[in-house]
Each structure stands twice: as structure tokens, then as C-alpha cells.
Amino acid sequence: MTPLSVLTVVLAICCIILIVCQYCQKQRQQRLYDRIQAFLLHPTVPKYSVQDDSFALLENAAADLENKILTEHANMVAQSKQNVDFVADISHQLKTPLAALKLYCEMDAAVFPNAHTDKQLVLIEHMEELIYSLLRLENLKADAYAMSFQMHPLHLLVADVWNGLYALYPTKCFTLEGQAQLRCDEAWIKEAIVNILKNSCEHTTENGKISVLLEQTEAAVHITIRDNGGGVPEDELPKLFQRFFHSSRNTSKNSAGIGLAITKEIITKHHGIITAANDAHGLCMYINLPIIDGMQSYEIVS
């Protein structure tokens, strides 16, 4: 065999080895990508690589990050559980005296009618609703509720929500545009939309306008809810989803300031994001919900 032939064979073998190495590297990259995607859907115990090469460093760095996420999530769940227990204890301690106070007000009203009884009863009911809403919010944060994810036509859910609100706000002008299919928990998504639409109705004029636009892409569903209530000061926008926050445009004395906080938590449980912004006419709520085909029905236990 001539030196040229030997060189040709060596080069061919090197090319084959290089191609095989590249193929193996791509396979490892794909496996790492698939593992990360699977972890985002259903977090599991991280797997570390035992190989001794540069790519193993990347695999182990991803495993370290996954481990930190699991640890942080466990800490958040534990903290939320403590908050739920605390709120539940406070709620239990308040319910009995509130019930007794309500009973005494009703008894006094029957014997000694006065102009303040109705106001007292309204305030007691407001406190009861506040306690109930706060407990629901903390339970949501602690993953204490069961959620069942199924595919739903979102435009029908929104229309159903408005049909329930129409009797309370018959003079409002409501429009719904677009269609979208979303895998979600029907009851919770409806509650999230109810809270936003009620907020829009309460902060617009008698003939106020509220619009909902649904858009769907390959990756996500986008919901835009607008009203013509004049918006809020820019410095208040980041605070709208904080519990107990009352905007300066809020004229309702019975608002607990928890509805939008619950809405944000519901959207978060659906892996989505909700933001608020002003436009020329009023306030806009933007909801982005990713399309996750692998999401299954499940129950979260605190």
C-alpha cells in the first residue's frame, strides 16, 4: 500500500470518528434539552453525569440548577403552608366572635331598631368575605387546591362569565373578539376573568366599555382585557396585583383588595403571566398563557 493510500485511509477513519463524535454530541444535546423540558413540566430528582468531558460539565450545571429550583420550591411551599396555617388559625379565631356579633346585632335590631344596624351587619359581612378571600389566596399559593386541566374553548368560557355578570352591570357595553383553545382548569380560569371584568365594571362609568380580545399562536394564548375607565397612575400599576392594595381610582368601600391578587395566583398556577398597562382610554390587562400539551389533570396537595 502506497503512502498516499495509507494517508487516505487514515483521513477516512478520522472523518468517520469525527462524524460519530458529532452525532453522539448532538444526541447528548438533545437528551439534555428533552430532560430540561420534562423537568419544567414535571420536576423530578436531577440526574448527574458520570462522564469526564466538557459537555458533562454543562449537564451537571443543569442538574445543579434543577436541584436549586427544587429546593427553592420546597422552601416556598413550606413558607406558604405556614402562611395558610396562620391565616386559617386567625380565621377560626375570628369566625366565632363575628357570628356572635352578627347575632347580637340582629337581636338588638328586633328589640331596639336603630339606623346603624344595617351598616353594622354590612361591615360584619364584609369582614367575613375578607377572611374567606384571604384564606383562598393563601391556599392557592400553598398549592392546597385540586386543579383539573382539560382543553376548553376560551371564548365560550369568557362569554359564560359575562352572562353571569350582565345582570349586575346591564348598562355596560361588552365586546368579545377572537377565539382560542386552552388547556386549563375551567372553574379557576373563570374566576380569574370574573375578577378582572368586575374590576373593569366597577371602575368605569354607567355606560362604560369593556372589551376582551383573544389571540392564539403556536406557543401561547393571549388575552387582552380593556376598559375606558381612565386607567390608574403609572406608579400604581406594579401594585395592582398585591393583596389589600386599593387603587386611587377605587371608589368602592366594600372592595377587599384581594380579587386581582387571586387572579394573578391563578394565572401563575397555569404557568402564565399577567401584567397591567394604561392606554389612551383606560386600563389594559394582558394575560399570556403558554400552550403546554403535556399538562394533565392532577391534584395538588399541600
Short mmCIF file of N, CA and C in Angstrom, two decimals, residues 32-167:
data_model
loop_
_atom_site.label_atom_id
_atom_site.label_comp_id
_atom_site.label_asym_id
_atom_site.label_seq_id
_atom_site.Cartn_x
_atom_site.Cartn_y
_atom_site.Cartn_z
N LEU A 32 -30.27 16.33 26.77
CA LEU A 32 -30.26 17.38 27.80
C LEU A 32 -31.43 18.33 27.61
N TYR A 33 -31.71 18.67 26.35
CA TYR A 33 -32.85 19.53 26.05
C TYR A 33 -34.16 18.86 26.48
N ASP A 34 -34.32 17.59 26.13
CA ASP A 34 -35.54 16.86 26.49
C ASP A 34 -35.68 16.76 28.01
N ARG A 35 -34.56 16.55 28.70
CA ARG A 35 -34.60 16.44 30.15
C ARG A 35 -35.05 17.75 30.80
N ILE A 36 -34.53 18.86 30.28
CA ILE A 36 -34.91 20.16 30.83
C ILE A 36 -36.39 20.44 30.59
N GLN A 37 -36.87 20.13 29.36
CA GLN A 37 -38.28 20.34 29.06
C GLN A 37 -39.17 19.46 29.95
N ALA A 38 -38.75 18.22 30.16
CA ALA A 38 -39.52 17.32 31.03
C ALA A 38 -39.52 17.83 32.46
N PHE A 39 -38.40 18.38 32.90
CA PHE A 39 -38.30 18.91 34.26
C PHE A 39 -39.24 20.10 34.45
N LEU A 40 -39.36 20.94 33.43
CA LEU A 40 -40.25 22.10 33.52
C LEU A 40 -41.70 21.68 33.66
N LEU A 41 -42.07 20.57 33.03
CA LEU A 41 -43.44 20.08 33.12
C LEU A 41 -43.68 19.31 34.41
N HIS A 42 -42.75 18.41 34.75
CA HIS A 42 -42.91 17.55 35.93
C HIS A 42 -41.55 17.44 36.62
N PRO A 43 -41.24 18.35 37.54
CA PRO A 43 -39.94 18.34 38.22
C PRO A 43 -39.65 17.01 38.90
N THR A 44 -38.46 16.46 38.62
CA THR A 44 -38.02 15.21 39.23
C THR A 44 -36.61 15.40 39.80
N VAL A 45 -36.12 14.37 40.48
CA VAL A 45 -34.79 14.45 41.07
C VAL A 45 -33.75 14.57 39.95
N PRO A 46 -32.84 15.56 40.01
CA PRO A 46 -31.85 15.75 38.94
C PRO A 46 -30.91 14.55 38.80
N LYS A 47 -30.47 14.33 37.55
CA LYS A 47 -29.52 13.26 37.27
C LYS A 47 -28.18 13.87 36.85
N TYR A 48 -27.12 13.44 37.53
CA TYR A 48 -25.79 13.96 37.24
C TYR A 48 -25.04 13.02 36.28
N SER A 49 -24.21 13.62 35.46
CA SER A 49 -23.42 12.85 34.50
C SER A 49 -22.16 12.31 35.18
N VAL A 50 -21.77 11.09 34.84
CA VAL A 50 -20.55 10.48 35.39
C VAL A 50 -19.42 10.51 34.37
N GLN A 51 -19.67 11.06 33.21
CA GLN A 51 -18.64 11.13 32.18
C GLN A 51 -17.65 12.25 32.50
N ASP A 52 -16.48 12.14 31.93
CA ASP A 52 -15.41 13.10 32.21
C ASP A 52 -15.05 13.86 30.94
N ASP A 53 -15.91 14.79 30.57
CA ASP A 53 -15.63 15.63 29.42
C ASP A 53 -16.28 17.00 29.64
N SER A 54 -16.07 17.89 28.68
CA SER A 54 -16.56 19.27 28.84
C SER A 54 -18.08 19.33 28.83
N PHE A 55 -18.73 18.46 28.03
CA PHE A 55 -20.19 18.50 27.98
C PHE A 55 -20.81 18.03 29.30
N ALA A 56 -20.12 17.14 29.98
CA ALA A 56 -20.61 16.68 31.28
C ALA A 56 -20.69 17.83 32.28
N LEU A 57 -19.79 18.81 32.12
CA LEU A 57 -19.85 19.99 32.99
C LEU A 57 -21.16 20.74 32.79
N LEU A 58 -21.59 20.85 31.53
CA LEU A 58 -22.86 21.51 31.24
C LEU A 58 -24.03 20.71 31.80
N GLU A 59 -24.00 19.40 31.62
CA GLU A 59 -25.08 18.55 32.13
C GLU A 59 -25.19 18.65 33.65
N ASN A 60 -24.04 18.66 34.33
CA ASN A 60 -24.06 18.75 35.79
C ASN A 60 -24.44 20.15 36.27
N ALA A 61 -24.09 21.18 35.48
CA ALA A 61 -24.53 22.53 35.84
C ALA A 61 -26.06 22.63 35.74
N ALA A 62 -26.64 21.99 34.71
CA ALA A 62 -28.11 21.97 34.58
C ALA A 62 -28.73 21.21 35.74
N ALA A 63 -28.08 20.11 36.16
CA ALA A 63 -28.59 19.34 37.29
C ALA A 63 -28.52 20.16 38.58
N ASP A 64 -27.44 20.93 38.75
CA ASP A 64 -27.33 21.80 39.93
C ASP A 64 -28.46 22.84 39.94
N LEU A 65 -28.74 23.41 38.77
CA LEU A 65 -29.80 24.41 38.67
C LEU A 65 -31.15 23.79 38.99
N GLU A 66 -31.39 22.58 38.46
CA GLU A 66 -32.65 21.88 38.76
C GLU A 66 -32.78 21.61 40.25
N ASN A 67 -31.67 21.21 40.87
CA ASN A 67 -31.69 20.93 42.31
C ASN A 67 -32.00 22.19 43.11
N LYS A 68 -31.42 23.31 42.71
CA LYS A 68 -31.70 24.57 43.40
C LYS A 68 -33.16 24.99 43.23
N ILE A 69 -33.71 24.75 42.04
CA ILE A 69 -35.12 25.08 41.80
C ILE A 69 -36.02 24.23 42.70
N LEU A 70 -35.70 22.92 42.80
CA LEU A 70 -36.49 22.05 43.66
C LEU A 70 -36.40 22.49 45.12
N THR A 71 -35.19 22.85 45.55
CA THR A 71 -35.01 23.29 46.94
C THR A 71 -35.78 24.57 47.21
N GLU A 72 -35.69 25.52 46.28
CA GLU A 72 -36.39 26.79 46.45
C GLU A 72 -37.90 26.58 46.45
N HIS A 73 -38.36 25.69 45.57
CA HIS A 73 -39.79 25.41 45.52
C HIS A 73 -40.26 24.78 46.82
N ALA A 74 -39.46 23.86 47.37
CA ALA A 74 -39.82 23.23 48.63
C ALA A 74 -39.88 24.26 49.76
N ASN A 75 -38.93 25.21 49.75
CA ASN A 75 -38.95 26.26 50.77
C ASN A 75 -40.17 27.16 50.63
N MET A 76 -40.53 27.48 49.37
CA MET A 76 -41.71 28.32 49.14
C MET A 76 -42.98 27.61 49.57
N VAL A 77 -43.07 26.30 49.27
CA VAL A 77 -44.24 25.54 49.68
C VAL A 77 -44.35 25.49 51.19
N ALA A 78 -43.21 25.29 51.87
CA ALA A 78 -43.22 25.24 53.33
C ALA A 78 -43.64 26.58 53.92
N GLN A 79 -43.12 27.68 53.32
CA GLN A 79 -43.50 29.01 53.81
C GLN A 79 -44.97 29.29 53.56
N SER A 80 -45.45 28.89 52.37
CA SER A 80 -46.87 29.10 52.06
C SER A 80 -47.75 28.28 52.99
N LYS A 81 -47.29 27.07 53.32
CA LYS A 81 -48.06 26.22 54.25
C LYS A 81 -48.15 26.90 55.62
N GLN A 82 -47.07 27.51 56.06
CA GLN A 82 -47.08 28.23 57.33
C GLN A 82 -48.06 29.41 57.27
N ASN A 83 -48.06 30.11 56.13
CA ASN A 83 -48.99 31.23 55.97
C ASN A 83 -50.44 30.76 55.99
N VAL A 84 -50.70 29.62 55.31
CA VAL A 84 -52.06 29.08 55.30
C VAL A 84 -52.48 28.70 56.71
N ASP A 85 -51.59 28.03 57.44
CA ASP A 85 -51.92 27.64 58.81
C ASP A 85 -52.20 28.86 59.68
N PHE A 86 -51.38 29.91 59.48
CA PHE A 86 -51.56 31.13 60.26
C PHE A 86 -52.90 31.79 59.94
N VAL A 87 -53.18 31.94 58.64
CA VAL A 87 -54.44 32.57 58.23
C VAL A 87 -55.64 31.72 58.67
N ALA A 88 -55.48 30.39 58.57
CA ALA A 88 -56.57 29.50 58.99
C ALA A 88 -56.83 29.65 60.49
N ASP A 89 -55.77 29.75 61.27
CA ASP A 89 -55.93 29.92 62.73
C ASP A 89 -56.63 31.24 63.04
N ILE A 90 -56.17 32.32 62.37
CA ILE A 90 -56.80 33.63 62.59
C ILE A 90 -58.26 33.60 62.17
N SER A 91 -58.53 32.96 61.02
CA SER A 91 -59.91 32.88 60.53
C SER A 91 -60.80 32.15 61.53
N HIS A 92 -60.28 31.04 62.04
CA HIS A 92 -61.06 30.26 63.01
C HIS A 92 -61.34 31.08 64.27
N GLN A 93 -60.33 31.85 64.71
CA GLN A 93 -60.50 32.65 65.92
C GLN A 93 -61.48 33.80 65.71
N LEU A 94 -61.57 34.29 64.47
CA LEU A 94 -62.45 35.44 64.19
C LEU A 94 -63.88 35.04 63.86
N LYS A 95 -64.05 33.85 63.28
CA LYS A 95 -65.38 33.45 62.82
C LYS A 95 -66.39 33.39 63.97
N THR A 96 -66.00 32.82 65.09
CA THR A 96 -66.93 32.67 66.21
C THR A 96 -67.39 34.02 66.77
N PRO A 97 -66.46 34.93 67.12
CA PRO A 97 -66.93 36.24 67.61
C PRO A 97 -67.71 37.03 66.57
N LEU A 98 -67.36 36.89 65.29
CA LEU A 98 -68.10 37.60 64.25
C LEU A 98 -69.53 37.07 64.15
N ALA A 99 -69.66 35.74 64.21
CA ALA A 99 -71.00 35.15 64.16
C ALA A 99 -71.83 35.61 65.36
N ALA A 100 -71.20 35.65 66.54
CA ALA A 100 -71.92 36.11 67.74
C ALA A 100 -72.29 37.57 67.62
N LEU A 101 -71.37 38.38 67.12
CA LEU A 101 -71.63 39.81 66.95
C LEU A 101 -72.78 40.04 65.97
N LYS A 102 -72.81 39.27 64.89
CA LYS A 102 -73.89 39.38 63.92
C LYS A 102 -75.23 39.01 64.55
N LEU A 103 -75.22 37.96 65.37
CA LEU A 103 -76.44 37.52 66.04
C LEU A 103 -76.95 38.59 67.00
N TYR A 104 -76.04 39.19 67.77
CA TYR A 104 -76.45 40.23 68.73
C TYR A 104 -77.00 41.46 68.00
N CYS A 105 -76.41 41.80 66.88
CA CYS A 105 -76.91 42.95 66.10
C CYS A 105 -78.33 42.68 65.62
N GLU A 106 -78.57 41.48 65.13
CA GLU A 106 -79.91 41.13 64.64
C GLU A 106 -80.92 41.10 65.80
N MET A 107 -80.51 40.59 66.96
CA MET A 107 -81.40 40.55 68.12
C MET A 107 -81.71 41.96 68.61
N ASP A 108 -80.67 42.82 68.68
CA ASP A 108 -80.89 44.20 69.12
C ASP A 108 -81.79 44.95 68.16
N ALA A 109 -81.63 44.66 66.86
CA ALA A 109 -82.45 45.35 65.86
C ALA A 109 -83.92 45.01 66.03
N ALA A 110 -84.20 43.77 66.47
CA ALA A 110 -85.60 43.36 66.65
C ALA A 110 -86.23 44.03 67.87
N VAL A 111 -85.39 44.33 68.88
CA VAL A 111 -85.92 44.93 70.11
C VAL A 111 -85.77 46.44 70.12
N PHE A 112 -84.58 46.90 69.68
CA PHE A 112 -84.30 48.34 69.67
C PHE A 112 -83.85 48.76 68.27
N PRO A 113 -84.78 48.92 67.35
CA PRO A 113 -84.41 49.30 65.99
C PRO A 113 -83.63 50.61 65.98
N ASN A 114 -82.54 50.64 65.21
CA ASN A 114 -81.78 51.89 65.07
C ASN A 114 -81.21 51.98 63.66
N ALA A 115 -80.75 53.16 63.34
CA ALA A 115 -80.31 53.43 61.96
C ALA A 115 -78.96 52.80 61.64
N HIS A 116 -78.24 52.33 62.66
CA HIS A 116 -76.90 51.81 62.41
C HIS A 116 -76.85 50.30 62.24
N THR A 117 -77.94 49.60 62.53
CA THR A 117 -77.91 48.14 62.48
C THR A 117 -77.54 47.61 61.11
N ASP A 118 -78.17 48.16 60.07
CA ASP A 118 -77.89 47.68 58.71
C ASP A 118 -76.42 47.88 58.34
N LYS A 119 -75.86 49.03 58.73
CA LYS A 119 -74.46 49.29 58.44
C LYS A 119 -73.55 48.33 59.19
N GLN A 120 -73.92 48.04 60.44
CA GLN A 120 -73.12 47.11 61.23
C GLN A 120 -73.11 45.72 60.59
N LEU A 121 -74.28 45.28 60.14
CA LEU A 121 -74.37 43.95 59.52
C LEU A 121 -73.58 43.90 58.20
N VAL A 122 -73.61 44.99 57.45
CA VAL A 122 -72.85 45.05 56.20
C VAL A 122 -71.35 44.94 56.49
N LEU A 123 -70.90 45.65 57.51
CA LEU A 123 -69.48 45.61 57.86
C LEU A 123 -69.06 44.22 58.35
N ILE A 124 -69.92 43.55 59.09
CA ILE A 124 -69.62 42.20 59.55
C ILE A 124 -69.51 41.24 58.36
N GLU A 125 -70.47 41.36 57.43
CA GLU A 125 -70.42 40.50 56.24
C GLU A 125 -69.17 40.80 55.41
N HIS A 126 -68.78 42.07 55.36
CA HIS A 126 -67.56 42.44 54.63
C HIS A 126 -66.34 41.77 55.27
N MET A 127 -66.28 41.75 56.58
CA MET A 127 -65.17 41.10 57.27
C MET A 127 -65.15 39.59 57.01
N GLU A 128 -66.32 38.98 56.99
CA GLU A 128 -66.41 37.55 56.71
C GLU A 128 -65.91 37.24 55.29
N GLU A 129 -66.31 38.08 54.33
CA GLU A 129 -65.86 37.89 52.94
C GLU A 129 -64.35 38.09 52.83
N LEU A 130 -63.84 39.07 53.57
CA LEU A 130 -62.40 39.34 53.55
C LEU A 130 -61.61 38.14 54.08
N ILE A 131 -62.06 37.57 55.17
CA ILE A 131 -61.40 36.39 55.74
C ILE A 131 -61.42 35.22 54.77
N TYR A 132 -62.59 35.00 54.15
CA TYR A 132 -62.74 33.90 53.19
C TYR A 132 -61.82 34.11 51.99
N SER A 133 -61.76 35.32 51.45
CA SER A 133 -60.93 35.60 50.27
C SER A 133 -59.45 35.45 50.62
N LEU A 134 -59.05 35.93 51.78
CA LEU A 134 -57.65 35.82 52.18
C LEU A 134 -57.24 34.36 52.34
N LEU A 135 -58.12 33.56 52.90
CA LEU A 135 -57.82 32.14 53.08
C LEU A 135 -57.70 31.44 51.72
N ARG A 136 -58.55 31.80 50.77
CA ARG A 136 -58.47 31.22 49.42
C ARG A 136 -57.15 31.61 48.75
N LEU A 137 -56.73 32.85 48.91
CA LEU A 137 -55.48 33.30 48.31
C LEU A 137 -54.30 32.52 48.86
N GLU A 138 -54.23 32.39 50.17
CA GLU A 138 -53.11 31.68 50.78
C GLU A 138 -53.14 30.20 50.43
N ASN A 139 -54.32 29.62 50.32
CA ASN A 139 -54.43 28.22 49.90
C ASN A 139 -53.94 28.02 48.47
N LEU A 140 -54.25 28.99 47.60
CA LEU A 140 -53.76 28.93 46.23
C LEU A 140 -52.24 28.97 46.20
N LYS A 141 -51.65 29.86 46.97
CA LYS A 141 -50.19 29.99 47.00
C LYS A 141 -49.54 28.71 47.52
N ALA A 142 -50.22 28.02 48.41
CA ALA A 142 -49.66 26.81 49.01
C ALA A 142 -50.00 25.55 48.23
N ASP A 143 -50.60 25.69 47.03
CA ASP A 143 -50.98 24.53 46.22
C ASP A 143 -51.91 23.58 46.96
N ALA A 144 -52.87 24.16 47.70
CA ALA A 144 -53.76 23.34 48.52
C ALA A 144 -55.05 22.96 47.82
N TYR A 145 -55.25 23.43 46.58
CA TYR A 145 -56.47 23.13 45.85
C TYR A 145 -56.21 22.14 44.72
N ALA A 146 -57.21 21.33 44.43
CA ALA A 146 -57.13 20.42 43.28
C ALA A 146 -57.44 21.19 42.01
N MET A 147 -56.66 20.95 40.97
CA MET A 147 -56.92 21.57 39.67
C MET A 147 -56.98 20.49 38.61
N SER A 148 -57.96 20.59 37.74
CA SER A 148 -58.13 19.63 36.66
C SER A 148 -57.98 20.35 35.33
N PHE A 149 -56.93 20.04 34.59
CA PHE A 149 -56.65 20.71 33.33
C PHE A 149 -57.23 19.91 32.17
N GLN A 150 -58.13 20.56 31.45
CA GLN A 150 -58.75 19.98 30.26
C GLN A 150 -58.77 21.03 29.15
N MET A 151 -58.93 20.59 27.91
CA MET A 151 -59.00 21.53 26.80
C MET A 151 -60.37 22.20 26.77
N HIS A 152 -60.38 23.54 26.70
CA HIS A 152 -61.63 24.30 26.68
C HIS A 152 -61.57 25.40 25.62
N PRO A 153 -62.71 25.69 24.96
CA PRO A 153 -62.78 26.86 24.08
C PRO A 153 -62.89 28.12 24.94
N LEU A 154 -61.84 28.91 24.94
CA LEU A 154 -61.75 30.03 25.87
C LEU A 154 -62.82 31.09 25.62
N HIS A 155 -63.19 31.29 24.35
CA HIS A 155 -64.20 32.31 24.05
C HIS A 155 -65.55 31.95 24.67
N LEU A 156 -65.84 30.65 24.76
CA LEU A 156 -67.11 30.25 25.40
C LEU A 156 -67.05 30.47 26.91
N LEU A 157 -65.89 30.25 27.50
CA LEU A 157 -65.75 30.48 28.94
C LEU A 157 -65.92 31.96 29.27
N VAL A 158 -65.31 32.83 28.45
CA VAL A 158 -65.43 34.27 28.69
C VAL A 158 -66.88 34.72 28.51
N ALA A 159 -67.53 34.22 27.47
CA ALA A 159 -68.93 34.58 27.23
C ALA A 159 -69.80 34.13 28.39
N ASP A 160 -69.53 32.96 28.93
CA ASP A 160 -70.30 32.44 30.06
C ASP A 160 -70.09 33.31 31.30
N VAL A 161 -68.86 33.76 31.49
CA VAL A 161 -68.56 34.65 32.62
C VAL A 161 -69.36 35.94 32.50
N TRP A 162 -69.38 36.53 31.30
CA TRP A 162 -70.10 37.80 31.15
C TRP A 162 -71.61 37.60 31.30
N ASN A 163 -72.13 36.48 30.85
CA ASN A 163 -73.56 36.20 31.05
C ASN A 163 -73.92 36.21 32.52
N GLY A 164 -73.00 35.76 33.37
CA GLY A 164 -73.25 35.79 34.80
C GLY A 164 -73.14 37.17 35.40
N LEU A 165 -72.35 38.05 34.78
CA LEU A 165 -72.17 39.41 35.29
C LEU A 165 -73.18 40.40 34.74
N TYR A 166 -73.80 40.05 33.62
CA TYR A 166 -74.66 41.02 32.92
C TYR A 166 -75.78 41.54 33.81
N ALA A 167 -76.35 40.68 34.64
CA ALA A 167 -77.46 41.11 35.50
C ALA A 167 -77.02 42.19 36.47
#
